[in-house]
């Protein structure tokens, strides 16, 4: 370690923490430590062996893989993607519509006509598009995306063919459940309408990593010395505004205390812990405590759960060209609020299953997505219970009581993970993009005479336009690294770190 160089600690080895470290290291700031609570790097990027290949426990796709997406750019440079994913044609696809389902089953075991599904999908898509147009105000009485969509539905169903109303309502309800998975929320009634359009969708047809999303994390790690990342080092307290004397006799303003009592001194710390973790313990994690506006932003912002259920089958029961299976519960409607008995009804929240590709490499594997309270409830159940519920569900929807059960099942548990506490952030009702900006501001605040940039904040929840994504996380890491690099710029060339 270069003792004349500023000491920078990074909390968390997800993509934001590693990206910050990579940038700092490249720019000559090499007195670096990444403290990671768990026994692995990557955080919410996590590829695990399953079936005949790998599955993604966390992030699955590069959303909008095109020139403006840094995850795509980096992955292309590292040669981690299929040629097809990198083609010009793929990068130009404008993808701002709901999922296209290959087959839609109803709870009475019938396939729903593709045309009806497509008509409802188009209607839903146009309303969703409209819901993104309120960034400059004019929401009227609606504060949530859910209430806006319900108003659009109420205003149009009188024109539908009477015999189709029930079916279309249940289809719309299924689309809303899938939207909850995308937004990582329990209900779209929890997602704020005004800021919804601030989330920016990049062009490009979503793509995956043939050797797992973690291949990107591993490549970033290769550019860093091995001893930078310290695993199993959960940080309990971030002390700042201090005068802590190091063994080198230097005085440091920041001291990190780990759960095991170990301490680390630093000039700067970049905190990349998930918003879910901050929601649990922000008041005691940072000492002196965070300013009120930051605590309020943490409380206001949304952080929900989206889990996956992987099911491996001996043989596929779906057609070879099938990519996504949609499940629609008859009798449900977005306009009718039903009482939910979690024990009995949790599975009703699962509305889509992806066929993982390519089957030749991974086997015959479906990945179901489930969000919200039902998803969190699922985490309390045993594998056997989930296996039997999934078998019954698929038998019911396919109308085949003899459908062979899956040979292997794997469920994610993002809510129960103490250092994540959910899946990703959204802008909740009562919150706005301003809260994201407040969370991203470094400490001490402007005007405070103490040493600047003691505590910096990165992570997906700190990116106003790309929150909830890997590219948002990566950019936030680069942003905070740049903040420090700019702070010291001009000084490094003469080996003078006198801003310390
Ligand atoms: C199920 C699921 C599906 C997703 N799908 C996609 C997708 O398809 N595409 C996409 O772009 N994004 C997706 N995402 C989101 C994406 O994974 C995240 O936005 C991104 O990986 C977050 O990176 P990060 O560095 O901000 O946080 P993280 O990856 O969560 O890293 C934070 C790290 O901090 C550590 N930590 C927490 N507390 C402490 C502490 N006290 N001390 C030390 N370390 C601590 C954690 O262990 C973790 O390793 C998905 C996420 C989930 C959960």
Coordinates of C-alpha atoms and ligand atoms in Angstrom, one line a residue:
X1 CA 0.0 0.0 0.0
X2 CA 1.2 3.5 -0.8
X3 CA 1.0 5.4 2.5
X4 CA 1.2 8.8 0.8
X5 CA -1.9 8.0 -1.3
X6 CA -5.4 8.6 0.1
X7 CA -6.8 5.6 1.9
X8 CA -10.2 4.6 0.3
X9 CA -12.4 2.0 1.8
X10 CA -15.4 0.6 -0.2
X11 CA -18.2 -1.2 1.6
X12 CA -19.7 -3.9 -0.6
X13 CA -18.2 -5.9 -3.5
X14 CA -21.2 -5.7 -5.8
X15 CA -20.7 -4.3 -9.3
X16 CA -20.9 -0.7 -8.0
X17 CA -18.1 -1.3 -5.4
X18 CA -15.9 -3.2 -7.8
X19 CA -16.4 -0.6 -10.6
X20 CA -15.4 2.2 -8.2
X21 CA -12.3 0.3 -7.1
X22 CA -11.3 -0.5 -10.7
X23 CA -11.6 3.2 -11.7
X24 CA -9.7 4.4 -8.6
X25 CA -7.0 1.9 -9.1
X26 CA -6.6 2.8 -12.8
X27 CA -6.2 6.4 -11.8
X28 CA -3.5 5.7 -9.3
X29 CA -5.4 5.7 -6.1
X30 CA -4.2 2.3 -4.9
X31 CA -4.5 2.5 -1.1
X32 CA -7.8 0.6 -1.5
X33 CA -9.8 -1.9 0.5
X34 CA -13.2 -3.4 -0.3
X35 CA -15.0 -4.8 2.8
X36 CA -17.6 -7.4 1.9
X37 CA -20.0 -8.8 4.5
X38 CA -20.6 -12.2 2.8
X39 CA -18.3 -15.0 1.6
X40 CA -18.5 -14.0 -2.0
X41 CA -18.1 -11.1 -4.4
X42 CA -20.8 -9.9 -6.9
X43 CA -23.6 -9.1 -4.5
X44 CA -26.8 -9.2 -6.5
X45 CA -24.9 -10.6 -9.5
X46 CA -24.7 -14.3 -8.7
X47 CA -24.4 -17.1 -11.2
X48 CA -24.9 -20.6 -9.7
X49 CA -24.6 -24.1 -11.2
X50 CA -28.0 -25.7 -11.8
X51 CA -29.4 -28.2 -14.2
X52 CA -26.8 -28.8 -16.8
X53 CA -25.4 -25.3 -16.7
X54 CA -25.7 -22.0 -14.8
X55 CA -28.6 -20.0 -13.6
X56 CA -28.7 -16.4 -12.4
X57 CA -29.8 -16.0 -8.8
X58 CA -29.8 -12.2 -9.2
X59 CA -29.4 -10.1 -12.3
X60 CA -30.4 -12.0 -15.5
X61 CA -30.3 -9.6 -18.5
X62 CA -28.4 -6.7 -19.7
X63 CA -31.3 -4.3 -20.0
X64 CA -30.9 -2.2 -23.2
X65 CA -27.6 -3.6 -24.5
X66 CA -26.4 -0.8 -26.7
X67 CA -23.7 1.9 -26.9
X68 CA -24.9 3.9 -24.0
X69 CA -25.0 1.0 -21.6
X70 CA -21.7 0.6 -19.8
X71 CA -22.4 -3.0 -18.7
X72 CA -22.8 -3.8 -22.4
X73 CA -19.7 -1.9 -23.4
X74 CA -17.6 -3.4 -20.8
X75 CA -18.9 -7.0 -21.4
X76 CA -18.3 -6.5 -25.2
X77 CA -14.7 -5.3 -24.5
X78 CA -14.1 -8.4 -22.3
X79 CA -15.6 -10.6 -25.1
X80 CA -18.2 -12.0 -22.7
X81 CA -21.3 -11.9 -25.0
X82 CA -22.5 -13.9 -28.0
X83 CA -21.9 -12.3 -31.4
X84 CA -25.7 -12.1 -31.8
X85 CA -26.1 -10.0 -28.7
X86 CA -23.5 -7.6 -29.9
X87 CA -24.9 -7.2 -33.5
X88 CA -26.0 -3.8 -34.7
X89 CA -29.4 -5.1 -35.3
X90 CA -29.9 -6.2 -31.7
X91 CA -28.6 -2.8 -30.4
X92 CA -31.1 -0.9 -32.4
X93 CA -34.2 -2.7 -31.1
X94 CA -36.5 -0.2 -29.2
X95 CA -37.9 -2.2 -26.4
X96 CA -40.5 -0.4 -24.4
X97 CA -43.4 -2.8 -24.5
X98 CA -44.6 -5.5 -22.1
X99 CA -43.4 -9.1 -22.5
X100 CA -44.5 -11.1 -25.5
X101 CA -45.8 -14.3 -24.2
X102 CA -45.4 -17.5 -26.2
X103 CA -48.3 -19.2 -24.6
X104 CA -51.0 -18.1 -22.1
X105 CA -52.8 -20.6 -19.9
X106 CA -55.8 -19.9 -17.8
X107 CA -56.5 -21.4 -14.4
X108 CA -59.2 -23.7 -15.9
X109 CA -56.5 -25.4 -17.9
X110 CA -57.1 -23.9 -21.3
X111 CA -54.8 -22.0 -23.6
X112 CA -56.0 -18.4 -24.2
X113 CA -56.2 -17.3 -27.8
X114 CA -53.0 -15.4 -28.8
X115 CA -55.0 -12.6 -30.5
X116 CA -56.8 -11.8 -27.3
X117 CA -53.6 -11.8 -25.3
X118 CA -51.9 -9.6 -27.9
X119 CA -54.9 -7.1 -28.0
X120 CA -54.9 -6.8 -24.2
X121 CA -51.1 -6.5 -24.2
X122 CA -51.2 -3.6 -26.7
X123 CA -53.8 -1.8 -24.7
X124 CA -51.9 -2.3 -21.5
X125 CA -48.7 -1.2 -23.2
X126 CA -50.2 2.1 -24.4
X127 CA -51.5 2.9 -20.8
X128 CA -48.1 2.0 -19.3
X129 CA -46.5 4.3 -21.9
X130 CA -48.9 7.1 -20.9
X131 CA -48.1 6.6 -17.2
X132 CA -44.5 7.6 -18.0
X133 CA -45.5 11.0 -19.2
X134 CA -46.0 12.8 -15.9
X135 CA -42.4 13.7 -15.0
X136 CA -43.3 17.4 -15.3
X137 CA -46.5 17.2 -13.3
X138 CA -50.2 16.9 -14.2
X139 CA -50.8 13.6 -12.5
X140 CA -54.3 14.8 -11.3
X141 CA -55.7 12.8 -8.5
X142 CA -53.4 9.8 -9.1
X143 CA -50.3 9.4 -7.1
X144 CA -49.5 5.8 -8.2
X145 CA -48.9 4.0 -11.4
X146 CA -51.4 1.4 -10.3
X147 CA -54.2 3.9 -9.7
X148 CA -53.6 5.6 -13.1
X149 CA -53.7 2.2 -14.9
X150 CA -56.9 1.3 -13.1
X151 CA -58.5 4.6 -14.2
X152 CA -57.5 3.8 -17.8
X153 CA -59.0 0.3 -17.5
X154 CA -62.2 1.7 -15.9
X155 CA -62.6 4.2 -18.7
X156 CA -62.3 1.7 -21.5
X157 CA -63.9 -1.6 -20.5
X158 CA -67.4 -0.4 -21.3
X159 CA -66.4 -0.6 -25.0
X160 CA -65.3 -4.2 -24.9
X161 CA -67.3 -7.1 -26.1
X162 CA -69.3 -8.1 -23.0
X163 CA -68.4 -11.7 -23.2
X164 CA -64.7 -10.8 -23.2
X165 CA -64.7 -8.5 -20.2
X166 CA -64.0 -11.1 -17.5
X167 CA -61.2 -12.7 -19.6
X168 CA -59.6 -9.3 -20.4
X169 CA -59.7 -8.2 -16.8
X170 CA -58.0 -11.4 -15.6
X171 CA -55.4 -10.9 -18.4
X172 CA -54.7 -7.3 -17.3
X173 CA -54.3 -8.5 -13.7
X174 CA -51.7 -10.9 -14.9
X175 CA -49.9 -8.1 -16.7
X176 CA -49.9 -6.1 -13.5
X177 CA -48.4 -9.0 -11.6
X178 CA -45.5 -9.2 -14.1
X179 CA -45.1 -5.4 -13.8
X180 CA -44.6 -5.9 -10.1
X181 CA -41.7 -8.2 -10.8
X182 CA -40.2 -5.7 -13.2
X183 CA -40.5 -2.8 -10.7
X184 CA -39.7 -5.1 -7.7
X185 CA -42.8 -4.0 -5.8
X186 CA -45.7 -5.6 -4.0
X187 CA -48.3 -3.6 -6.0
X188 CA -48.1 -1.0 -8.7
X189 CA -50.2 1.1 -6.3
X190 CA -47.0 1.5 -4.3
X191 CA -45.0 3.0 -7.3
X192 CA -45.1 6.8 -7.6
X193 CA -46.7 8.0 -10.9
X194 CA -44.9 11.4 -11.3
X195 CA -41.3 10.1 -11.3
X196 CA -42.1 6.8 -13.1
X197 CA -41.0 8.2 -16.5
X198 CA -37.6 9.3 -15.1
X199 CA -36.5 5.7 -15.3
X200 CA -34.7 5.5 -18.7
X201 CA -35.0 2.6 -21.0
X202 CA -32.0 2.1 -23.4
X203 CA -32.4 0.6 -26.8
X204 CA -31.3 -3.0 -27.5
X205 CA -32.8 -6.4 -27.1
X206 CA -32.1 -7.6 -23.6
X207 CA -29.3 -10.2 -23.6
X208 CA -27.7 -12.6 -21.2
X209 CA -24.1 -13.8 -20.5
X210 CA -23.3 -17.3 -21.9
X211 CA -20.8 -17.9 -19.1
X212 CA -23.0 -16.2 -16.4
X213 CA -23.4 -12.6 -15.3
X214 CA -20.6 -13.3 -12.8
X215 CA -18.1 -13.6 -15.7
X216 CA -18.3 -9.8 -15.8
X217 CA -17.6 -9.5 -12.0
X218 CA -14.7 -11.9 -12.4
X219 CA -13.2 -9.8 -15.3
X220 CA -13.4 -6.6 -13.2
X221 CA -11.7 -8.4 -10.3
X222 CA -8.9 -9.5 -12.6
X223 CA -7.9 -5.9 -13.0
X224 CA -7.5 -5.5 -9.2
X225 CA -4.8 -7.0 -6.9
X226 CA -6.1 -10.1 -5.1
X227 CA -5.7 -8.6 -1.6
X228 CA -8.0 -5.6 -2.2
X229 CA -11.2 -7.5 -1.5
X230 CA -11.7 -8.7 2.1
X231 CA -14.6 -11.2 2.4
X232 CA -16.6 -12.0 5.5
X233 CA -16.1 -8.5 6.8
X234 CA -19.5 -7.1 7.7
X235 CA -19.2 -3.5 8.6
X236 CA -21.2 -2.6 11.7
X237 CA -20.5 1.1 12.0
X238 CA -19.1 3.8 9.8
X239 CA -17.6 6.4 12.1
X240 CA -16.8 9.7 10.3
X241 CA -15.8 13.3 11.4
X242 CA -13.3 11.6 13.7
X243 CA -9.5 12.0 14.3
X244 CA -8.3 8.4 14.3
X245 CA -4.6 7.8 14.5
X246 CA -3.3 5.1 12.3
X247 CA -0.2 2.9 12.8
X248 CA 1.5 5.2 10.3
X249 CA 0.8 8.1 12.7
X250 CA -1.5 9.7 10.2
X251 CA -4.8 11.0 11.4
X252 CA -7.8 9.6 9.5
X253 CA -11.4 11.0 9.6
X254 CA -13.1 7.7 9.0
X255 CA -13.0 4.5 11.0
X256 CA -15.0 1.4 10.0
X257 CA -15.8 -1.1 12.7
X258 CA -16.7 -4.7 11.6
X259 CA -19.0 -7.1 13.4
X260 CA -15.9 -9.0 14.6
X261 CA -14.4 -5.9 16.2
X262 CA -11.8 -5.4 13.5
X263 CA -11.3 -1.8 12.5
X264 CA -10.1 -0.1 9.3
X265 CA -9.1 3.6 9.0
X266 CA -9.7 5.6 5.8
X267 CA -9.7 9.1 4.4
X268 CA -12.8 8.2 2.4
X269 CA -15.4 5.5 2.4
X270 CA -17.7 4.6 -0.5
X271 CA -20.8 3.0 0.9
X272 CA -22.5 0.7 -1.7
X273 CA -24.7 -1.4 0.6
X274 CA -28.2 -2.1 -0.8
X275 CA -31.1 0.3 0.1
X276 CA -32.8 -2.7 1.8
X277 CA -29.9 -2.9 4.3
X278 CA -29.9 0.9 4.9
X279 CA -33.7 0.8 5.5
X280 CA -33.0 -1.8 8.3
X281 CA -30.2 0.0 10.1
X282 CA -29.4 3.4 8.6
X283 CA -29.9 5.2 12.0
X284 CA -27.1 3.1 13.7
X285 CA -24.9 2.2 10.7
X286 CA -23.4 5.6 10.4
X287 CA -22.0 7.6 13.4
X288 CA -22.5 10.6 13.8
X289 CA -25.9 9.7 12.4
X290 CA -26.9 10.6 8.8
X291 CA -28.5 14.0 8.3
X292 CA -32.2 14.0 8.5
X293 CA -32.9 14.5 4.8
X294 CA -30.9 11.4 4.0
X295 CA -32.7 9.3 6.6
X296 CA -36.0 10.6 5.3
X297 CA -35.0 9.7 1.7
X298 CA -34.0 6.2 2.8
X299 CA -37.3 5.7 4.5
X300 CA -39.3 7.2 1.6
X301 CA -37.7 5.3 -1.3
X302 CA -39.1 1.8 -2.2
X303 CA -37.1 -1.4 -2.0
X304 CA -39.1 -4.6 -2.8
X305 CA -38.7 -8.3 -3.4
X306 CA -38.6 -10.2 -6.7
X307 CA -37.7 -13.8 -6.4
X308 CA -37.1 -16.6 -8.9
X309 CA -38.2 -20.3 -8.8
X310 CA -36.1 -22.5 -11.1
X311 CA -37.7 -25.8 -12.2
X312 CA -35.8 -28.4 -14.1
X313 CA -37.8 -31.0 -16.1
X314 CA -36.7 -34.3 -17.5
X315 CA -38.5 -33.4 -20.7
X316 CA -40.1 -30.1 -21.8
X317 CA -43.9 -29.9 -21.7
X318 CA -43.7 -26.7 -23.8
X319 CA -43.1 -26.3 -27.6
X320 CA -39.5 -25.8 -28.8
X321 CA -40.2 -22.2 -29.9
X322 CA -41.8 -21.3 -26.5
X323 CA -39.9 -18.6 -24.6
X324 CA -42.3 -17.3 -22.0
X325 CA -45.3 -18.9 -20.4
X326 CA -48.0 -16.7 -18.9
X327 CA -50.4 -17.9 -16.2
X328 CA -53.8 -16.1 -15.8
X329 CA -56.2 -16.7 -12.9
X330 CA -59.8 -16.5 -14.1
X331 CA -62.1 -14.3 -12.1
X332 CA -59.4 -11.8 -11.0
X333 CA -59.6 -8.2 -11.9
X334 CA -57.4 -5.1 -11.3
X335 CA -60.6 -3.3 -10.3
X336 CA -61.5 -5.6 -7.5
X337 CA -59.3 -5.7 -4.4
X338 CA -59.3 -9.3 -3.1
X339 CA -58.4 -10.5 0.4
X340 CA -55.3 -12.6 0.3
X341 CA -54.7 -15.6 2.5
X342 CA -50.9 -15.9 1.9
X343 CA -50.8 -19.6 2.9
X344 CA -53.3 -20.6 0.3
X345 CA -52.9 -17.9 -2.3
X346 CA -49.2 -16.9 -2.5
X347 CA -48.7 -18.8 -5.7
X348 CA -51.4 -16.8 -7.5
X349 CA -48.9 -13.9 -7.7
X350 CA -46.6 -15.9 -10.0
X351 CA -47.7 -14.9 -13.5
X352 CA -44.8 -15.8 -15.8
X353 CA -42.2 -18.4 -16.4
X354 CA -39.3 -18.0 -18.8
X355 CA -37.8 -21.0 -20.6
X356 CA -34.1 -20.7 -20.0
X357 CA -31.9 -20.7 -23.1
X358 CA -30.3 -22.6 -24.7
X359 CA -31.7 -25.9 -23.5
X360 CA -28.8 -27.8 -25.1
X361 CA -26.5 -26.1 -22.5
X362 CA -28.7 -25.7 -19.5
X363 CA -31.3 -28.5 -19.8
X364 CA -35.1 -28.0 -19.7
X365 CA -35.4 -25.3 -17.1
X366 CA -38.2 -22.8 -16.4
X367 CA -37.6 -19.7 -14.3
X368 CA -40.7 -18.3 -12.6
X369 CA -40.8 -14.8 -11.2
X370 CA -42.8 -13.7 -8.1
X371 CA -42.8 -10.3 -6.4
X372 CA -44.1 -8.7 -3.3
X373 CA -45.5 -10.0 0.0
X374 CA -46.2 -13.4 -1.6
X375 CA -42.6 -13.6 -2.7
X376 CA -41.4 -12.9 0.8
X377 CA -43.9 -15.5 2.2
X378 CA -42.5 -18.0 -0.2
X379 CA -39.1 -17.6 1.4
X380 CA -40.6 -19.1 4.6
X381 CA -41.7 -22.3 2.9
X382 CA -39.7 -25.5 2.5
X383 CA -38.4 -26.7 -0.9
X384 CA -40.8 -29.6 -0.7
X385 CA -43.8 -27.4 -0.2
X386 CA -42.9 -25.1 -3.1
X387 CA -42.2 -28.2 -5.3
X388 CA -45.6 -29.6 -4.6
X389 CA -47.4 -26.3 -5.1
X390 CA -45.6 -25.7 -8.4
X391 CA -46.4 -29.2 -9.6
X392 CA -50.1 -28.7 -8.8
X393 CA -50.1 -25.2 -10.4
X394 CA -48.6 -26.4 -13.7
X395 CA -50.9 -29.4 -13.8
X396 CA -53.9 -27.2 -13.3
X397 CA -52.9 -24.6 -15.9
X398 CA -51.8 -27.0 -18.6
X399 CA -54.9 -29.1 -17.9
X400 CA -52.7 -32.2 -17.6
X401 CA -53.2 -33.9 -14.2
X402 CA -50.3 -36.3 -15.1
X403 CA -47.7 -33.7 -15.9
X404 CA -44.4 -35.1 -14.5
X405 CA -43.1 -33.0 -11.5
X406 CA -39.9 -31.0 -11.9
X407 CA -36.8 -33.1 -11.1
X408 CA -35.0 -30.3 -9.4
X409 CA -36.1 -27.0 -7.8
X410 CA -34.2 -23.9 -6.7
X411 CA -35.7 -20.8 -5.1
X412 CA -34.0 -17.5 -4.4
X413 CA -34.4 -15.8 -1.0
X414 CA -33.5 -12.1 -1.5
X415 CA -35.7 -10.8 1.3
X416 CA -34.1 -13.0 4.0
X417 CA -30.6 -12.1 3.0
X418 CA -29.5 -9.8 5.9
X419 CA -27.1 -7.7 3.7
X420 CA -29.6 -7.1 0.9
X421 CA -33.1 -7.4 2.4
X422 CA -35.0 -7.4 -0.9
X423 CA -34.2 -7.3 -4.6
X424 CA -34.0 -3.7 -5.9
X425 CA -35.3 -0.2 -5.5
X426 CA -38.2 1.7 -7.0
X427 CA -39.6 5.2 -6.6
X428 CA -42.4 4.7 -4.0
X429 CA -45.5 6.8 -3.5
X430 CA -44.4 9.7 -1.3
X431 CA -40.9 9.7 -2.8
X432 CA -39.3 11.2 -5.9
X433 CA -36.1 11.3 -7.9
X434 CA -35.0 14.0 -5.5
X435 CA -34.7 11.4 -2.8
X436 CA -32.4 9.4 -5.0
X437 CA -30.2 12.5 -5.5
X438 CA -30.2 13.2 -1.7
X439 CA -29.1 9.6 -1.0
X440 CA -26.3 10.0 -3.5
X441 CA -24.9 13.2 -2.0
X442 CA -21.5 12.8 -0.1
X443 CA -20.9 13.7 3.5
X444 CA -20.0 16.1 5.0
X445 CA -22.6 18.3 3.3
X446 CA -21.7 21.5 1.4
X447 CA -20.8 24.3 3.8
X448 CA -19.5 22.0 6.5
X449 CA -15.9 23.0 7.2
X450 CA -14.7 19.4 8.1
X451 CA -12.6 17.4 5.6
X452 CA -14.6 16.9 2.4
X453 CA -15.8 13.6 0.9
X454 CA -15.5 11.4 4.0
X455 CA -18.6 9.3 3.2
X456 CA -19.7 8.7 -0.4
X457 CA -22.7 6.8 -1.6
X458 CA -23.0 4.5 -4.6
X459 CA -25.2 1.5 -5.6
X460 CA -28.2 1.0 -7.9
X461 CA -30.5 3.0 -5.6
X462 CA -28.4 6.1 -6.1
X463 CA -28.9 6.4 -9.8
X464 CA -31.8 8.6 -10.7
X465 CA -32.5 7.2 -14.2
X466 CA -31.1 3.6 -14.1
X467 CA -32.0 2.5 -10.5
X468 CA -32.7 -1.2 -10.1
X469 CA -30.2 -2.2 -12.8
X470 CA -26.6 -3.4 -13.1
X471 CA -25.7 -0.5 -15.4
X472 CA -27.1 2.0 -12.8
X473 CA -25.0 0.4 -10.2
X474 CA -21.9 0.4 -12.3
X475 CA -22.3 4.0 -13.3
X476 CA -22.9 5.0 -9.7
X477 CA -19.5 3.4 -8.7
X478 CA -17.8 5.2 -11.5
X479 CA -19.5 8.5 -10.4
X480 CA -18.1 8.3 -6.9
X481 CA -14.7 7.2 -8.1
X482 CA -14.7 10.2 -10.4
X483 CA -15.7 12.5 -7.5
X484 CA -12.6 11.4 -5.6
X485 CA -10.4 11.5 -8.6
X486 CA -11.5 15.1 -9.4
X487 CA -11.0 16.1 -5.9
X488 CA -7.4 15.0 -6.1
X489 CA -6.8 15.9 -9.7
X490 CA -3.7 17.9 -10.6
X491 CA -2.0 16.7 -7.4
X492 CA -1.2 13.1 -8.4
X493 CA 1.1 14.1 -11.2
X494 CA 3.6 15.6 -8.7
X495 CA 3.0 12.8 -6.2
X496 CA 1.5 15.3 -3.9
X497 CA -1.6 14.2 -2.1
X498 CA -1.6 17.3 0.0
X499 CA -5.4 17.5 0.1
X500 CA -5.2 14.8 2.8
Ligands
LIG1 C1 -33.7 -11.3 -8.5 C2 -33.0 -10.2 -9.2 C3 -33.1 -10.0 -10.5 C4 -32.4 -8.9 -11.1 N1 -32.4 -8.8 -12.5 C5 -31.7 -7.8 -13.1 C6 -31.5 -7.8 -14.5 O1 -32.0 -8.7 -15.2 N2 -30.8 -6.8 -15.0 C7 -30.3 -5.8 -14.3 O2 -29.7 -4.9 -14.9 N3 -30.4 -5.8 -12.9 C8 -31.1 -6.8 -12.3 N4 -31.2 -6.9 -11.0 C9 -30.6 -5.8 -10.2 C10 -29.1 -5.8 -10.1 O3 -28.7 -7.1 -9.7 C11 -28.6 -4.8 -9.1 O4 -29.1 -3.5 -9.4 C12 -27.1 -4.7 -9.0 O5 -26.4 -5.9 -9.1 C13 -26.8 -4.0 -7.7 O6 -25.4 -3.8 -7.5 P1 -24.9 -2.9 -6.3 O7 -23.4 -2.9 -6.4 O8 -25.6 -1.7 -6.2 O9 -25.4 -3.8 -5.0 P2 -25.1 -5.2 -4.5 O10 -24.8 -6.1 -5.7 O11 -26.2 -5.7 -3.7 O12 -23.7 -5.1 -3.7 C14 -23.7 -4.6 -2.4 C15 -22.8 -5.5 -1.6 O13 -22.7 -4.9 -0.2 C16 -22.6 -5.9 0.7 N5 -22.9 -5.4 2.0 C17 -24.1 -5.1 2.5 N6 -24.0 -4.7 3.8 C18 -22.7 -4.7 4.1 C19 -22.0 -4.4 5.3 N7 -22.6 -4.0 6.4 N8 -20.7 -4.6 5.3 C20 -20.0 -5.1 4.2 N9 -20.7 -5.4 3.0 C21 -22.0 -5.2 3.0 C22 -23.5 -7.0 0.2 O14 -23.2 -8.3 0.7 C23 -23.3 -6.9 -1.4 O15 -22.3 -7.8 -1.8 C24 -31.7 -8.0 -10.3 C25 -31.7 -8.2 -9.0 C26 -32.3 -9.2 -8.4 C27 -32.2 -9.4 -6.9

